[in-house]
Amino acid sequence: MADWIISILSVTDAKAADQITYLVDSIPFAVWETIYSTVVATAFAYLIGLPLGVLLVTGEKDGIRPLSPALMQVLNVVINLLRSVPFLILMVLVMPLSRIILGTTLGTVGVLVPLTVAAFPFVARLVESSLREMDRGLIEAAQAMGCSTFQIVWKVMLPESLPSLVTGLTTAFVNILGYGAMAGAIGGGGLGSMALMRGWGRQQMIVLYTAVVVLIILVQIFQTIGTRTAIRMDRRITGKSWKAAAKILKRQAAKERRGPGAL
């Protein structure tokens, strides 16, 4: 494959030929490492950040389940502090934790903990923002029908905010992809390591520019998929009025009051 590309491009320079050979051999695995680390880190970031985002909305003073103001203040301060630390500095600070949990601080596996720690506060704020956009009237209707806090969150707030949540997921995914590329500067794997260590470090410009172009393509692909998915969901959900959604909730609440054996 590399020889075919070299012959098609009529490459005569030995250094350029070596770079093309390296790219053909290494870039598929580098792309896989980048996607793998981004997907796993995004999943863990949402595993932590989604409940925190819900808690920030439901636990506030006027929320559906108010919590201690001191607890909410501490939670907001911690999230803001983690968000304010630049990723490369945060990654260095979290390296001991990564070594304890995963046994390494290098490569694709080694950056999963720093990526998660850097991303989950951002995810929490994205989820909080999405939930605050929904119509409060629907929450009040669910409360009037006697729905529990869990029912309101799971069957009202999250479904109604789904298009915005998907948009936030896309934003978080792209940001984590960028974080992963920066992690290549201090031992991370994937396209970031290829661009920084091999491309810039050894002044192999073909490797550098190719890695950057592939990163741009990946961002465009994931951004397009996320945006189109959010638009489809928005059309499907907003096609129903909030009154229709309230009727669904009312039937569900009545069924649960009658018991599991009711028809």
Coordinates of C-alpha atoms in Angstrom, one line a residue:
M1 CA 0.0 0.0 0.0
A2 CA 2.8 2.4 1.0
D3 CA 4.7 1.6 -2.2
W4 CA 1.6 2.2 -4.3
I5 CA 1.0 5.6 -2.8
I6 CA 4.7 6.6 -3.2
S7 CA 4.6 5.6 -6.8
I8 CA 1.3 7.4 -7.5
L9 CA 2.6 10.6 -5.9
S10 CA 6.0 10.1 -7.6
V11 CA 7.8 10.6 -4.3
T12 CA 11.6 10.6 -4.7
D13 CA 12.7 11.9 -1.4
A14 CA 13.7 9.2 1.0
K15 CA 12.5 11.0 4.1
A16 CA 9.1 11.7 2.6
A17 CA 8.9 8.0 1.6
D18 CA 9.7 6.9 5.1
Q19 CA 6.9 9.2 6.5
I20 CA 4.4 7.9 4.1
T21 CA 5.3 4.3 5.0
Y22 CA 5.0 5.1 8.7
L23 CA 1.6 6.7 8.1
V24 CA 0.2 3.8 6.2
D25 CA 1.4 1.3 8.9
S26 CA 0.4 3.4 11.9
I27 CA -2.5 5.7 11.3
P28 CA -5.3 3.1 11.4
F29 CA -4.2 2.1 14.9
A30 CA -3.8 5.7 15.9
V31 CA -7.3 6.5 14.8
W32 CA -8.6 3.5 16.7
E33 CA -6.7 4.6 19.9
T34 CA -8.2 8.1 19.5
I35 CA -11.7 7.0 19.1
Y36 CA -11.4 4.3 21.8
S37 CA -10.1 6.7 24.5
T38 CA -12.6 9.4 23.5
V39 CA -15.6 7.0 23.7
V40 CA -14.5 5.4 27.0
A41 CA -13.7 8.8 28.6
T42 CA -17.0 10.3 27.4
A43 CA -18.9 7.3 28.8
F44 CA -17.3 7.6 32.3
A45 CA -17.6 11.4 32.2
Y46 CA -21.4 11.1 31.7
L47 CA -21.6 8.3 34.3
I48 CA -20.4 10.9 36.8
G49 CA -21.5 14.2 35.2
L50 CA -25.1 13.3 34.3
P51 CA -26.2 12.6 37.9
L52 CA -24.3 15.7 39.1
G53 CA -26.1 17.8 36.5
V54 CA -29.4 16.5 37.5
L55 CA -28.5 17.1 41.2
L56 CA -27.6 20.7 40.4
V57 CA -31.1 21.4 39.1
T58 CA -33.2 19.3 41.4
G59 CA -31.3 20.1 44.5
E60 CA -31.3 23.9 44.3
K61 CA -33.5 26.1 46.5
D62 CA -36.5 26.1 44.0
G63 CA -35.8 22.6 42.7
I64 CA -38.1 19.6 43.0
R65 CA -35.9 18.1 45.8
P66 CA -34.1 20.9 47.6
L67 CA -30.9 19.9 49.3
S68 CA -28.7 21.6 51.9
P69 CA -27.5 25.0 50.6
A70 CA -24.0 24.2 52.1
L71 CA -23.9 21.0 50.1
M72 CA -25.0 22.6 46.9
Q73 CA -22.4 25.4 47.4
V74 CA -19.6 22.9 47.9
L75 CA -20.7 20.9 44.8
N76 CA -20.7 24.1 42.7
V77 CA -17.3 25.2 44.0
V78 CA -15.7 21.8 43.3
I79 CA -17.1 21.7 39.7
N80 CA -15.9 25.2 39.0
L81 CA -12.5 24.5 40.4
L82 CA -12.0 21.4 38.3
R83 CA -13.2 23.3 35.2
S84 CA -10.8 26.2 35.8
V85 CA -7.6 24.1 35.7
P86 CA -6.1 23.8 32.2
F87 CA -6.2 20.2 31.0
L88 CA -2.4 19.6 30.7
I89 CA -1.9 20.8 34.3
L90 CA -4.8 18.8 35.5
M91 CA -3.4 15.7 33.7
V92 CA -0.1 16.1 35.6
L93 CA -1.9 16.5 38.9
V94 CA -4.1 13.4 38.3
M95 CA -1.2 11.2 37.1
P96 CA -0.8 9.6 40.6
L97 CA -4.5 8.7 40.7
S98 CA -4.2 7.2 37.2
R99 CA -1.2 5.1 38.3
I100 CA -3.2 3.8 41.3
I101 CA -6.4 3.0 39.3
L102 CA -4.9 1.7 36.0
G103 CA -1.3 1.0 36.9
T104 CA 0.1 3.4 34.2
T105 CA 0.1 7.0 33.2
L106 CA 1.2 6.5 29.6
G107 CA -0.5 5.5 26.4
T108 CA -4.2 5.4 25.6
V109 CA -5.1 3.6 28.8
G110 CA -3.1 6.0 30.9
V111 CA -5.1 9.1 29.8
L112 CA -8.5 7.7 30.6
V113 CA -8.5 8.9 34.2
P114 CA -7.3 12.4 33.4
L115 CA -9.7 12.7 30.5
T116 CA -12.6 11.7 32.7
V117 CA -11.6 14.0 35.6
A118 CA -11.3 16.9 33.1
A119 CA -14.6 16.2 31.3
F120 CA -17.1 15.3 34.0
P121 CA -17.4 18.8 35.5
F122 CA -18.0 20.2 31.9
V123 CA -20.6 17.5 31.3
A124 CA -22.3 18.3 34.6
R125 CA -22.7 22.0 33.5
L126 CA -23.9 20.9 30.0
V127 CA -26.6 18.7 31.6
E128 CA -27.6 21.4 34.0
S129 CA -28.0 23.9 31.2
S130 CA -30.1 21.4 29.1
L131 CA -32.4 20.7 32.0
R132 CA -33.0 24.4 32.8
E133 CA -34.2 25.0 29.3
M134 CA -37.3 22.8 29.6
D135 CA -40.8 24.1 30.3
R136 CA -41.4 24.3 34.1
G137 CA -45.1 23.9 33.5
L138 CA -44.6 20.2 32.7
I139 CA -42.7 19.7 35.9
E140 CA -45.5 21.4 37.9
A141 CA -48.1 19.2 36.1
A142 CA -46.2 16.1 37.0
Q143 CA -45.9 17.2 40.7
A144 CA -49.6 18.0 40.7
M145 CA -50.3 14.4 39.6
G146 CA -48.3 13.0 42.5
C147 CA -45.3 11.8 40.5
S148 CA -42.2 11.0 42.6
T149 CA -38.9 12.8 42.2
F150 CA -37.4 9.9 40.3
Q151 CA -40.4 9.7 37.9
I152 CA -40.2 13.5 37.2
V153 CA -36.5 13.2 36.4
W154 CA -36.6 10.0 34.5
K155 CA -40.0 10.4 32.6
V156 CA -40.3 14.2 32.3
M157 CA -37.0 16.1 32.6
L158 CA -34.6 13.8 30.7
P159 CA -37.0 12.9 27.8
E160 CA -38.0 16.5 27.3
S161 CA -34.4 17.7 27.4
L162 CA -33.1 14.9 25.1
P163 CA -32.4 17.0 22.0
S164 CA -30.4 19.5 24.1
L165 CA -28.7 16.6 25.9
V166 CA -27.6 15.1 22.7
T167 CA -26.2 18.4 21.5
G168 CA -24.3 18.6 24.8
L169 CA -23.1 15.1 24.3
T170 CA -21.7 16.0 20.9
T171 CA -20.0 19.1 22.3
A172 CA -18.5 17.1 25.2
F173 CA -17.3 14.3 22.8
V174 CA -15.5 16.8 20.5
N175 CA -13.9 18.5 23.5
I176 CA -12.7 15.2 24.9
L177 CA -11.3 14.4 21.5
G178 CA -9.3 17.6 21.7
Y179 CA -8.2 16.8 25.2
G180 CA -7.0 13.4 24.1
A181 CA -4.9 15.0 21.3
M182 CA -3.3 17.4 23.8
A183 CA -2.5 14.4 26.0
G184 CA 0.0 13.3 23.3
A185 CA 2.4 16.0 24.6
I186 CA 2.9 14.1 27.9
G187 CA 2.7 10.4 27.0
G188 CA -0.8 9.9 25.6
G189 CA -1.4 7.8 22.5
G190 CA -3.4 8.2 19.3
L191 CA -3.3 10.9 16.7
G192 CA -2.1 13.5 19.3
S193 CA 1.0 11.5 20.1
M194 CA 1.6 10.9 16.4
A195 CA 1.3 14.6 15.6
L196 CA 3.4 15.9 18.5
M197 CA 6.0 13.2 19.2
R198 CA 6.6 12.0 15.7
G199 CA 5.4 14.9 13.5
W200 CA 6.6 17.9 15.5
G201 CA 9.3 16.3 17.6
R202 CA 11.1 14.8 14.6
Q203 CA 10.1 17.6 12.2
Q204 CA 8.2 15.1 10.0
M205 CA 5.8 17.6 8.5
I206 CA 3.9 15.0 6.4
V207 CA 3.0 13.0 9.6
L208 CA 2.1 16.2 11.5
Y209 CA -0.2 17.6 8.8
T210 CA -1.8 14.2 8.1
A211 CA -2.6 13.6 11.8
V212 CA -4.1 17.1 12.0
V213 CA -6.3 16.6 8.9
V214 CA -7.5 13.2 10.2
L215 CA -8.4 14.8 13.6
I216 CA -10.4 17.6 11.7
I217 CA -12.2 14.9 9.7
L218 CA -13.1 13.0 12.9
V219 CA -14.5 16.1 14.5
Q220 CA -16.6 16.9 11.5
I221 CA -18.0 13.4 11.3
F222 CA -19.0 13.2 15.0
Q223 CA -20.3 16.8 15.0
T224 CA -22.5 16.1 12.0
I225 CA -23.9 12.9 13.4
G226 CA -24.7 14.5 16.8
T227 CA -26.3 17.6 15.2
R228 CA -28.5 15.5 12.9
T229 CA -29.5 13.2 15.7
A230 CA -30.5 16.1 17.9
I231 CA -32.6 17.7 15.1
R232 CA -34.4 14.4 14.5
M233 CA -35.2 14.0 18.2
D234 CA -36.3 17.6 18.5
R235 CA -38.8 17.1 15.7
R236 CA -40.1 13.9 17.2
I237 CA -40.5 15.3 20.8
T238 CA -41.7 18.8 20.0
G239 CA -44.4 17.4 17.7
K240 CA -46.3 16.5 20.9
S241 CA -47.7 19.2 23.0
W242 CA -46.9 19.4 26.7
K243 CA -50.6 18.6 27.4
A244 CA -50.3 15.3 25.5
A245 CA -47.2 14.5 27.5
A246 CA -49.0 15.3 30.7
K247 CA -51.8 12.9 29.8
I248 CA -49.2 10.2 29.3
L249 CA -47.8 10.9 32.8
K250 CA -51.3 10.9 34.3
R251 CA -52.1 7.5 32.8
Q252 CA -48.8 6.1 34.1
A253 CA -49.3 7.5 37.6
A254 CA -52.9 6.1 37.7
K255 CA -51.5 2.7 36.6
E256 CA -48.9 2.6 39.3
R257 CA -51.4 3.6 42.0
R258 CA -53.6 0.7 40.9
G259 CA -50.7 -1.7 41.3
P260 CA -48.6 -3.9 39.0
G261 CA -51.4 -6.3 38.3
A262 CA -53.8 -3.6 36.9
L263 CA -54.6 -3.5 33.2

